[in-house]
Amino acid sequence: IIGRSQIIRDISEIRKIEHQMRQSERLVTLGHLAAGVAHEIGNPLTSISSLVQLMERRSTNPGEKEQLGKIRNNIERINKIVRELVDFTRPNLTKVSRVQVNDVVENAIGLLRYDERTREIRIILELEKNLGSIKASPDKLHQVIVNLVINALDASKDHGNTIWIRTFTESDEVCILVKDNGIGMSSEVIEKIFEPFFTTKEGGRGTGLGLSVSHGIITSMKGFIQVDNIG
């Protein structure tokens, strides 16, 4: 006899798996599109950037130099988006080795300590001792952790300013939990959180690619990534 609560849990798991499959299919399709866009934008953008920097060096007009500086900053922003597009479309082109997860976490947090956004943020590490190693790309795993923490920074701002990062083993799987004390997300936002270009941040503060790239990286390493509202 199967209880009603068990049936509800099973249906919930099935729906979650179906959603993950649809999400993966959408990411593959968008990946092909993004690869073409990144290629078409990258080459002319490099030429424009070189010309703007040359004009900026030659200019003696302060007002003109200021305007050229703004153009250069926006070109750098576009360049960043293009780089993230490339990361999004080619998550498998990485060197894989045995990785100590705690070392990668500590290195990533050590780097983020120099980010001015972390000055008012308390980051608490709860790393399980003797955590087993995993087969992964240390650089890409580092990138994922940084992406998750940066998102947590934005979420926890003005809401207690604390982030917890925990590593642990569960069912023979090595897990990394990044938790913030922000206000959480609606179910509608959670459903779209890994979609490319989806963001809840104000204009100019995010490209909406960080979590999509992270999803692609973790999936390529035969892992999984999920988001939940937890207490």
PDB file of N, CA, C and O in Angstrom, residues 46-115:
ATOM      1  N   THR A  46      36.578  43.719 -31.133  1.00  0.00           N
ATOM      2  CA  THR A  46      38.009  43.895 -30.897  1.00  0.00           C
ATOM      3  C   THR A  46      38.547  45.085 -31.694  1.00  0.00           C
ATOM      4  O   THR A  46      39.335  45.893 -31.187  1.00  0.00           O
ATOM      5  N   SER A  47      38.103  45.209 -32.936  1.00  0.00           N
ATOM      6  CA  SER A  47      38.539  46.337 -33.782  1.00  0.00           C
ATOM      7  C   SER A  47      38.051  47.667 -33.223  1.00  0.00           C
ATOM      8  O   SER A  47      38.801  48.647 -33.156  1.00  0.00           O
ATOM      9  N   ILE A  48      36.781  47.710 -32.809  1.00  0.00           N
ATOM     10  CA  ILE A  48      36.224  48.942 -32.237  1.00  0.00           C
ATOM     11  C   ILE A  48      36.963  49.334 -30.968  1.00  0.00           C
ATOM     12  O   ILE A  48      37.294  50.508 -30.751  1.00  0.00           O
ATOM     13  N   SER A  49      37.247  48.363 -30.120  1.00  0.00           N
ATOM     14  CA  SER A  49      37.955  48.629 -28.864  1.00  0.00           C
ATOM     15  C   SER A  49      39.333  49.213 -29.125  1.00  0.00           C
ATOM     16  O   SER A  49      39.760  50.171 -28.460  1.00  0.00           O
ATOM     17  N   SER A  50      40.039  48.661 -30.105  1.00  0.00           N
ATOM     18  CA  SER A  50      41.382  49.161 -30.435  1.00  0.00           C
ATOM     19  C   SER A  50      41.336  50.604 -30.921  1.00  0.00           C
ATOM     20  O   SER A  50      42.158  51.441 -30.528  1.00  0.00           O
ATOM     21  N   LEU A  51      40.352  50.928 -31.757  1.00  0.00           N
ATOM     22  CA  LEU A  51      40.218  52.290 -32.279  1.00  0.00           C
ATOM     23  C   LEU A  51      39.876  53.282 -31.164  1.00  0.00           C
ATOM     24  O   LEU A  51      40.433  54.390 -31.114  1.00  0.00           O
ATOM     25  N   VAL A  52      38.975  52.890 -30.267  1.00  0.00           N
ATOM     26  CA  VAL A  52      38.591  53.774 -29.159  1.00  0.00           C
ATOM     27  C   VAL A  52      39.790  54.040 -28.247  1.00  0.00           C
ATOM     28  O   VAL A  52      40.018  55.183 -27.819  1.00  0.00           O
ATOM     29  N   GLN A  53      40.578  53.022 -27.946  1.00  0.00           N
ATOM     30  CA  GLN A  53      41.756  53.210 -27.094  1.00  0.00           C
ATOM     31  C   GLN A  53      42.779  54.108 -27.769  1.00  0.00           C
ATOM     32  O   GLN A  53      43.425  54.936 -27.100  1.00  0.00           O
ATOM     33  N   LEU A  54      42.937  53.968 -29.081  1.00  0.00           N
ATOM     34  CA  LEU A  54      43.862  54.831 -29.821  1.00  0.00           C
ATOM     35  C   LEU A  54      43.397  56.279 -29.779  1.00  0.00           C
ATOM     36  O   LEU A  54      44.194  57.200 -29.521  1.00  0.00           O
ATOM     37  N   MET A  55      42.100  56.519 -30.007  1.00  0.00           N
ATOM     38  CA  MET A  55      41.548  57.865 -29.956  1.00  0.00           C
ATOM     39  C   MET A  55      41.678  58.462 -28.553  1.00  0.00           C
ATOM     40  O   MET A  55      41.955  59.653 -28.393  1.00  0.00           O
ATOM     41  N   GLU A  56      41.500  57.633 -27.550  1.00  0.00           N
ATOM     42  CA  GLU A  56      41.581  58.094 -26.168  1.00  0.00           C
ATOM     43  C   GLU A  56      43.000  58.554 -25.828  1.00  0.00           C
ATOM     44  O   GLU A  56      43.187  59.564 -25.142  1.00  0.00           O
ATOM     45  N   ARG A  57      43.990  57.816 -26.320  1.00  0.00           N
ATOM     46  CA  ARG A  57      45.389  58.188 -26.055  1.00  0.00           C
ATOM     47  C   ARG A  57      45.773  59.481 -26.777  1.00  0.00           C
ATOM     48  O   ARG A  57      46.554  60.286 -26.265  1.00  0.00           O
ATOM     49  N   ARG A  58      45.226  59.691 -27.978  1.00  0.00           N
ATOM     50  CA  ARG A  58      45.605  60.843 -28.781  1.00  0.00           C
ATOM     51  C   ARG A  58      44.829  62.107 -28.399  1.00  0.00           C
ATOM     52  O   ARG A  58      45.288  63.220 -28.681  1.00  0.00           O
ATOM     53  N   SER A  59      43.708  61.948 -27.781  1.00  0.00           N
ATOM     54  CA  SER A  59      42.858  63.100 -27.485  1.00  0.00           C
ATOM     55  C   SER A  59      43.459  63.966 -26.366  1.00  0.00           C
ATOM     56  O   SER A  59      44.015  63.464 -25.391  1.00  0.00           O
ATOM     57  N   THR A  60      43.329  65.263 -26.511  1.00  0.00           N
ATOM     58  CA  THR A  60      43.777  66.216 -25.491  1.00  0.00           C
ATOM     59  C   THR A  60      42.596  66.979 -24.890  1.00  0.00           C
ATOM     60  O   THR A  60      42.775  67.831 -24.027  1.00  0.00           O
ATOM     61  N   ASN A  61      41.395  66.659 -25.367  1.00  0.00           N
ATOM     62  CA  ASN A  61      40.179  67.314 -24.880  1.00  0.00           C
ATOM     63  C   ASN A  61      39.617  66.502 -23.709  1.00  0.00           C
ATOM     64  O   ASN A  61      39.202  65.354 -23.886  1.00  0.00           O
ATOM     65  N   PRO A  62      39.580  67.069 -22.491  1.00  0.00           N
ATOM     66  CA  PRO A  62      39.095  66.324 -21.321  1.00  0.00           C
ATOM     67  C   PRO A  62      37.678  65.779 -21.493  1.00  0.00           C
ATOM     68  O   PRO A  62      37.387  64.641 -21.111  1.00  0.00           O
ATOM     69  N   GLY A  63      36.789  66.585 -22.067  1.00  0.00           N
ATOM     70  CA  GLY A  63      35.421  66.138 -22.274  1.00  0.00           C
ATOM     71  C   GLY A  63      35.358  64.971 -23.249  1.00  0.00           C
ATOM     72  O   GLY A  63      34.597  64.011 -23.039  1.00  0.00           O
ATOM     73  N   GLU A  64      36.153  65.060 -24.297  1.00  0.00           N
ATOM     74  CA  GLU A  64      36.192  63.990 -25.293  1.00  0.00           C
ATOM     75  C   GLU A  64      36.768  62.711 -24.694  1.00  0.00           C
ATOM     76  O   GLU A  64      36.265  61.609 -24.940  1.00  0.00           O
ATOM     77  N   LYS A  65      37.835  62.854 -23.888  1.00  0.00           N
ATOM     78  CA  LYS A  65      38.443  61.691 -23.245  1.00  0.00           C
ATOM     79  C   LYS A  65      37.455  61.004 -22.295  1.00  0.00           C
ATOM     80  O   LYS A  65      37.422  59.782 -22.190  1.00  0.00           O
ATOM     81  N   GLU A  66      36.634  61.834 -21.632  1.00  0.00           N
ATOM     82  CA  GLU A  66      35.647  61.266 -20.714  1.00  0.00           C
ATOM     83  C   GLU A  66      34.608  60.439 -21.473  1.00  0.00           C
ATOM     84  O   GLU A  66      34.232  59.339 -21.045  1.00  0.00           O
ATOM     85  N   GLN A  67      34.152  60.967 -22.605  1.00  0.00           N
ATOM     86  CA  GLN A  67      33.167  60.253 -23.411  1.00  0.00           C
ATOM     87  C   GLN A  67      33.757  58.970 -23.997  1.00  0.00           C
ATOM     88  O   GLN A  67      33.103  57.920 -24.024  1.00  0.00           O
ATOM     89  N   LEU A  68      35.004  59.045 -24.449  1.00  0.00           N
ATOM     90  CA  LEU A  68      35.667  57.860 -24.984  1.00  0.00           C
ATOM     91  C   LEU A  68      35.860  56.810 -23.889  1.00  0.00           C
ATOM     92  O   LEU A  68      35.761  55.600 -24.138  1.00  0.00           O
ATOM     93  N   GLY A  69      36.110  57.296 -22.663  1.00  0.00           N
ATOM     94  CA  GLY A  69      36.248  56.376 -21.539  1.00  0.00           C
ATOM     95  C   GLY A  69      34.958  55.626 -21.275  1.00  0.00           C
ATOM     96  O   GLY A  69      34.961  54.428 -20.966  1.00  0.00           O
ATOM     97  N   LYS A  70      33.828  56.331 -21.399  1.00  0.00           N
ATOM     98  CA  LYS A  70      32.528  55.684 -21.212  1.00  0.00           C
ATOM     99  C   LYS A  70      32.286  54.637 -22.299  1.00  0.00           C
ATOM    100  O   LYS A  70      31.753  53.551 -22.026  1.00  0.00           O
ATOM    101  N   ILE A  71      32.686  54.977 -23.526  1.00  0.00           N
ATOM    102  CA  ILE A  71      32.543  54.013 -24.622  1.00  0.00           C
ATOM    103  C   ILE A  71      33.389  52.775 -24.342  1.00  0.00           C
ATOM    104  O   ILE A  71      32.937  51.636 -24.522  1.00  0.00           O
ATOM    105  N   ARG A  72      34.625  52.990 -23.880  1.00  0.00           N
ATOM    106  CA  ARG A  72      35.527  51.867 -23.581  1.00  0.00           C
ATOM    107  C   ARG A  72      34.943  50.978 -22.481  1.00  0.00           C
ATOM    108  O   ARG A  72      35.009  49.742 -22.563  1.00  0.00           O
ATOM    109  N   ASN A  73      34.362  51.594 -21.451  1.00  0.00           N
ATOM    110  CA  ASN A  73      33.769  50.819 -20.361  1.00  0.00           C
ATOM    111  C   ASN A  73      32.610  49.946 -20.849  1.00  0.00           C
ATOM    112  O   ASN A  73      32.459  48.807 -20.418  1.00  0.00           O
ATOM    113  N   ASN A  74      31.818  50.521 -21.753  1.00  0.00           N
ATOM    114  CA  ASN A  74      30.701  49.738 -22.288  1.00  0.00           C
ATOM    115  C   ASN A  74      31.181  48.624 -23.218  1.00  0.00           C
ATOM    116  O   ASN A  74      30.573  47.546 -23.264  1.00  0.00           O
ATOM    117  N   ILE A  75      32.288  48.876 -23.926  1.00  0.00           N
ATOM    118  CA  ILE A  75      32.869  47.817 -24.759  1.00  0.00           C
ATOM    119  C   ILE A  75      33.369  46.676 -23.877  1.00  0.00           C
ATOM    120  O   ILE A  75      33.194  45.498 -24.202  1.00  0.00           O
ATOM    121  N   GLU A  76      33.979  47.028 -22.749  1.00  0.00           N
ATOM    122  CA  GLU A  76      34.459  46.002 -21.819  1.00  0.00           C
ATOM    123  C   GLU A  76      33.291  45.183 -21.273  1.00  0.00           C
ATOM    124  O   GLU A  76      33.403  43.975 -21.057  1.00  0.00           O
ATOM    125  N   ARG A  77      32.166  45.851 -21.043  1.00  0.00           N
ATOM    126  CA  ARG A  77      30.969  45.136 -20.570  1.00  0.00           C
ATOM    127  C   ARG A  77      30.476  44.153 -21.626  1.00  0.00           C
ATOM    128  O   ARG A  77      30.118  43.006 -21.315  1.00  0.00           O
ATOM    129  N   ILE A  78      30.460  44.584 -22.883  1.00  0.00           N
ATOM    130  CA  ILE A  78      30.042  43.684 -23.965  1.00  0.00           C
ATOM    131  C   ILE A  78      31.019  42.518 -24.072  1.00  0.00           C
ATOM    132  O   ILE A  78      30.623  41.367 -24.282  1.00  0.00           O
ATOM    133  N   ASN A  79      32.331  42.825 -23.931  1.00  0.00           N
ATOM    134  CA  ASN A  79      33.347  41.770 -23.979  1.00  0.00           C
ATOM    135  C   ASN A  79      33.096  40.717 -22.898  1.00  0.00           C
ATOM    136  O   ASN A  79      33.269  39.520 -23.123  1.00  0.00           O
ATOM    137  N   LYS A  80      32.715  41.187 -21.711  1.00  0.00           N
ATOM    138  CA  LYS A  80      32.439  40.264 -20.616  1.00  0.00           C
ATOM    139  C   LYS A  80      31.263  39.359 -20.970  1.00  0.00           C
ATOM    140  O   LYS A  80      31.295  38.145 -20.705  1.00  0.00           O
ATOM    141  N   ILE A  81      30.232  39.944 -21.567  1.00  0.00           N
ATOM    142  CA  ILE A  81      29.066  39.148 -21.965  1.00  0.00           C
ATOM    143  C   ILE A  81      29.470  38.103 -23.005  1.00  0.00           C
ATOM    144  O   ILE A  81      29.045  36.943 -22.946  1.00  0.00           O
ATOM    145  N   VAL A  82      30.315  38.508 -23.964  1.00  0.00           N
ATOM    146  CA  VAL A  82      30.775  37.578 -24.997  1.00  0.00           C
ATOM    147  C   VAL A  82      31.575  36.436 -24.382  1.00  0.00           C
ATOM    148  O   VAL A  82      31.400  35.267 -24.741  1.00  0.00           O
ATOM    149  N   ARG A  83      32.448  36.755 -23.417  1.00  0.00           N
ATOM    150  CA  ARG A  83      33.228  35.706 -22.747  1.00  0.00           C
ATOM    151  C   ARG A  83      32.312  34.732 -22.017  1.00  0.00           C
ATOM    152  O   ARG A  83      32.527  33.519 -22.028  1.00  0.00           O
ATOM    153  N   GLU A  84      31.269  35.274 -21.372  1.00  0.00           N
ATOM    154  CA  GLU A  84      30.327  34.414 -20.664  1.00  0.00           C
ATOM    155  C   GLU A  84      29.522  33.554 -21.644  1.00  0.00           C
ATOM    156  O   GLU A  84      29.178  32.406 -21.337  1.00  0.00           O
ATOM    157  N   LEU A  85      29.245  34.101 -22.818  1.00  0.00           N
ATOM    158  CA  LEU A  85      28.575  33.317 -23.847  1.00  0.00           C
ATOM    159  C   LEU A  85      29.440  32.146 -24.280  1.00  0.00           C
ATOM    160  O   LEU A  85      28.959  31.020 -24.456  1.00  0.00           O
ATOM    161  N   VAL A  86      30.738  32.402 -24.444  1.00  0.00           N
ATOM    162  CA  VAL A  86      31.665  31.334 -24.833  1.00  0.00           C
ATOM    163  C   VAL A  86      31.729  30.270 -23.746  1.00  0.00           C
ATOM    164  O   VAL A  86      31.703  29.066 -24.022  1.00  0.00           O
ATOM    165  N   ASP A  87      31.799  30.705 -22.479  1.00  0.00           N
ATOM    166  CA  ASP A  87      31.797  29.748 -21.368  1.00  0.00           C
ATOM    167  C   ASP A  87      30.509  28.932 -21.363  1.00  0.00           C
ATOM    168  O   ASP A  87      30.509  27.737 -21.061  1.00  0.00           O
ATOM    169  N   PHE A  88      29.416  29.605 -21.681  1.00  0.00           N
ATOM    170  CA  PHE A  88      28.116  28.948 -21.688  1.00  0.00           C
ATOM    171  C   PHE A  88      28.029  27.870 -22.762  1.00  0.00           C
ATOM    172  O   PHE A  88      27.439  26.815 -22.566  1.00  0.00           O
ATOM    173  N   THR A  89      28.656  28.123 -23.908  1.00  0.00           N
ATOM    174  CA  THR A  89      28.541  27.203 -25.039  1.00  0.00           C
ATOM    175  C   THR A  89      29.601  26.116 -25.026  1.00  0.00           C
ATOM    176  O   THR A  89      29.455  25.111 -25.716  1.00  0.00           O
ATOM    177  N   ARG A  90      30.698  26.305 -24.257  1.00  0.00           N
ATOM    178  CA  ARG A  90      31.766  25.311 -24.283  1.00  0.00           C
ATOM    179  C   ARG A  90      32.185  24.886 -22.885  1.00  0.00           C
ATOM    180  O   ARG A  90      33.356  24.981 -22.526  1.00  0.00           O
ATOM    181  N   PRO A  91      31.251  24.388 -22.074  1.00  0.00           N
ATOM    182  CA  PRO A  91      31.610  24.003 -20.711  1.00  0.00           C
ATOM    183  C   PRO A  91      32.502  22.771 -20.647  1.00  0.00           C
ATOM    184  O   PRO A  91      33.116  22.509 -19.625  1.00  0.00           O
ATOM    185  N   ASN A  92      32.555  21.974 -21.729  1.00  0.00           N
ATOM    186  CA  ASN A  92      33.319  20.728 -21.694  1.00  0.00           C
ATOM    187  C   ASN A  92      34.794  20.905 -22.025  1.00  0.00           C
ATOM    188  O   ASN A  92      35.584  19.995 -21.795  1.00  0.00           O
ATOM    189  N   LEU A  93      35.186  22.045 -22.563  1.00  0.00           N
ATOM    190  CA  LEU A  93      36.567  22.247 -22.978  1.00  0.00           C
ATOM    191  C   LEU A  93      37.419  22.656 -21.779  1.00  0.00           C
ATOM    192  O   LEU A  93      37.913  23.769 -21.682  1.00  0.00           O
ATOM    193  N   THR A  94      37.591  21.741 -20.845  1.00  0.00           N
ATOM    194  CA  THR A  94      38.326  22.033 -19.629  1.00  0.00           C
ATOM    195  C   THR A  94      39.213  20.849 -19.271  1.00  0.00           C
ATOM    196  O   THR A  94      38.964  19.709 -19.657  1.00  0.00           O
ATOM    197  N   LYS A  95      40.261  21.125 -18.509  1.00  0.00           N
ATOM    198  CA  LYS A  95      41.164  20.082 -18.043  1.00  0.00           C
ATOM    199  C   LYS A  95      40.622  19.515 -16.738  1.00  0.00           C
ATOM    200  O   LYS A  95      40.425  20.238 -15.771  1.00  0.00           O
ATOM    201  N   VAL A  96      40.378  18.219 -16.726  1.00  0.00           N
ATOM    202  CA  VAL A  96      39.782  17.558 -15.569  1.00  0.00           C
ATOM    203  C   VAL A  96      40.848  16.793 -14.795  1.00  0.00           C
ATOM    204  O   VAL A  96      41.717  16.154 -15.380  1.00  0.00           O
ATOM    205  N   SER A  97      40.762  16.871 -13.466  1.00  0.00           N
ATOM    206  CA  SER A  97      41.700  16.159 -12.610  1.00  0.00           C
ATOM    207  C   SER A  97      41.022  15.862 -11.273  1.00  0.00           C
ATOM    208  O   SER A  97      39.876  16.250 -11.051  1.00  0.00           O
ATOM    209  N   ARG A  98      41.730  15.165 -10.380  1.00  0.00           N
ATOM    210  CA  ARG A  98      41.209  14.951  -9.040  1.00  0.00           C
ATOM    211  C   ARG A  98      41.331  16.248  -8.253  1.00  0.00           C
ATOM    212  O   ARG A  98      42.399  16.861  -8.212  1.00  0.00           O
ATOM    213  N   VAL A  99      40.240  16.689  -7.666  1.00  0.00           N
ATOM    214  CA  VAL A  99      40.181  18.007  -7.027  1.00  0.00           C
ATOM    215  C   VAL A  99      39.730  17.863  -5.578  1.00  0.00           C
ATOM    216  O   VAL A  99      38.781  17.130  -5.285  1.00  0.00           O
ATOM    217  N   GLN A 100      40.403  18.570  -4.683  1.00  0.00           N
ATOM    218  CA  GLN A 100      39.953  18.684  -3.300  1.00  0.00           C
ATOM    219  C   GLN A 100      39.010  19.887  -3.218  1.00  0.00           C
ATOM    220  O   GLN A 100      39.433  21.029  -3.370  1.00  0.00           O
ATOM    221  N   VAL A 101      37.743  19.617  -3.014  1.00  0.00           N
ATOM    222  CA  VAL A 101      36.723  20.665  -3.058  1.00  0.00           C
ATOM    223  C   VAL A 101      36.985  21.761  -2.032  1.00  0.00           C
ATOM    224  O   VAL A 101      36.838  22.952  -2.328  1.00  0.00           O
ATOM    225  N   ASN A 102      37.385  21.389  -0.831  1.00  0.00           N
ATOM    226  CA  ASN A 102      37.631  22.395   0.210  1.00  0.00           C
ATOM    227  C   ASN A 102      38.714  23.384  -0.212  1.00  0.00           C
ATOM    228  O   ASN A 102      38.622  24.589   0.080  1.00  0.00           O
ATOM    229  N   ASP A 103      39.745  22.889  -0.910  1.00  0.00           N
ATOM    230  CA  ASP A 103      40.821  23.777  -1.365  1.00  0.00           C
ATOM    231  C   ASP A 103      40.287  24.791  -2.377  1.00  0.00           C
ATOM    232  O   ASP A 103      40.646  25.978  -2.332  1.00  0.00           O
ATOM    233  N   VAL A 104      39.424  24.317  -3.292  1.00  0.00           N
ATOM    234  CA  VAL A 104      38.861  25.218  -4.307  1.00  0.00           C
ATOM    235  C   VAL A 104      37.981  26.268  -3.640  1.00  0.00           C
ATOM    236  O   VAL A 104      38.034  27.458  -3.991  1.00  0.00           O
ATOM    237  N   VAL A 105      37.173  25.849  -2.660  1.00  0.00           N
ATOM    238  CA  VAL A 105      36.301  26.791  -1.952  1.00  0.00           C
ATOM    239  C   VAL A 105      37.128  27.848  -1.234  1.00  0.00           C
ATOM    240  O   VAL A 105      36.853  29.056  -1.335  1.00  0.00           O
ATOM    241  N   GLU A 106      38.147  27.426  -0.523  1.00  0.00           N
ATOM    242  CA  GLU A 106      38.971  28.372   0.232  1.00  0.00           C
ATOM    243  C   GLU A 106      39.703  29.337  -0.696  1.00  0.00           C
ATOM    244  O   GLU A 106      39.837  30.530  -0.391  1.00  0.00           O
ATOM    245  N   ASN A 107      40.180  28.840  -1.837  1.00  0.00           N
ATOM    246  CA  ASN A 107      40.854  29.723  -2.808  1.00  0.00           C
ATOM    247  C   ASN A 107      39.896  30.747  -3.386  1.00  0.00           C
ATOM    248  O   ASN A 107      40.239  31.927  -3.553  1.00  0.00           O
ATOM    249  N   ALA A 108      38.671  30.300  -3.700  1.00  0.00           N
ATOM    250  CA  ALA A 108      37.674  31.217  -4.263  1.00  0.00           C
ATOM    251  C   ALA A 108      37.300  32.305  -3.264  1.00  0.00           C
ATOM    252  O   ALA A 108      37.223  33.495  -3.617  1.00  0.00           O
ATOM    253  N   ILE A 109      37.091  31.912  -2.010  1.00  0.00           N
ATOM    254  CA  ILE A 109      36.725  32.894  -0.985  1.00  0.00           C
ATOM    255  C   ILE A 109      37.896  33.825  -0.694  1.00  0.00           C
ATOM    256  O   ILE A 109      37.711  35.025  -0.469  1.00  0.00           O
ATOM    257  N   GLY A 110      39.103  33.276  -0.725  1.00  0.00           N
ATOM    258  CA  GLY A 110      40.281  34.122  -0.529  1.00  0.00           C
ATOM    259  C   GLY A 110      40.376  35.206  -1.585  1.00  0.00           C
ATOM    260  O   GLY A 110      40.728  36.358  -1.287  1.00  0.00           O
ATOM    261  N   LEU A 111      40.040  34.853  -2.819  1.00  0.00           N
ATOM    262  CA  LEU A 111      40.045  35.836  -3.909  1.00  0.00           C
ATOM    263  C   LEU A 111      38.943  36.867  -3.715  1.00  0.00           C
ATOM    264  O   LEU A 111      39.161  38.075  -3.896  1.00  0.00           O
ATOM    265  N   LEU A 112      37.763  36.414  -3.310  1.00  0.00           N
ATOM    266  CA  LEU A 112      36.625  37.324  -3.138  1.00  0.00           C
ATOM    267  C   LEU A 112      36.820  38.296  -1.979  1.00  0.00           C
ATOM    268  O   LEU A 112      36.149  39.326  -1.920  1.00  0.00           O
ATOM    269  N   ARG A 113      37.718  37.984  -1.050  1.00  0.00           N
ATOM    270  CA  ARG A 113      37.977  38.898   0.062  1.00  0.00           C
ATOM    271  C   ARG A 113      38.489  40.245  -0.429  1.00  0.00           C
ATOM    272  O   ARG A 113      38.373  41.259   0.255  1.00  0.00           O
ATOM    273  N   TYR A 114      39.073  40.257  -1.648  1.00  0.00           N
ATOM    274  CA  TYR A 114      39.598  41.505  -2.207  1.00  0.00           C
ATOM    275  C   TYR A 114      38.528  42.297  -2.953  1.00  0.00           C
ATOM    276  O   TYR A 114      38.778  43.418  -3.388  1.00  0.00           O
ATOM    277  N   ASP A 115      37.341  41.701  -3.118  1.00  0.00           N
ATOM    278  CA  ASP A 115      36.238  42.392  -3.788  1.00  0.00           C
ATOM    279  C   ASP A 115      35.592  43.358  -2.790  1.00  0.00           C
ATOM    280  O   ASP A 115      35.212  42.958  -1.690  1.00  0.00           O
TER     281      ASP A 115
END
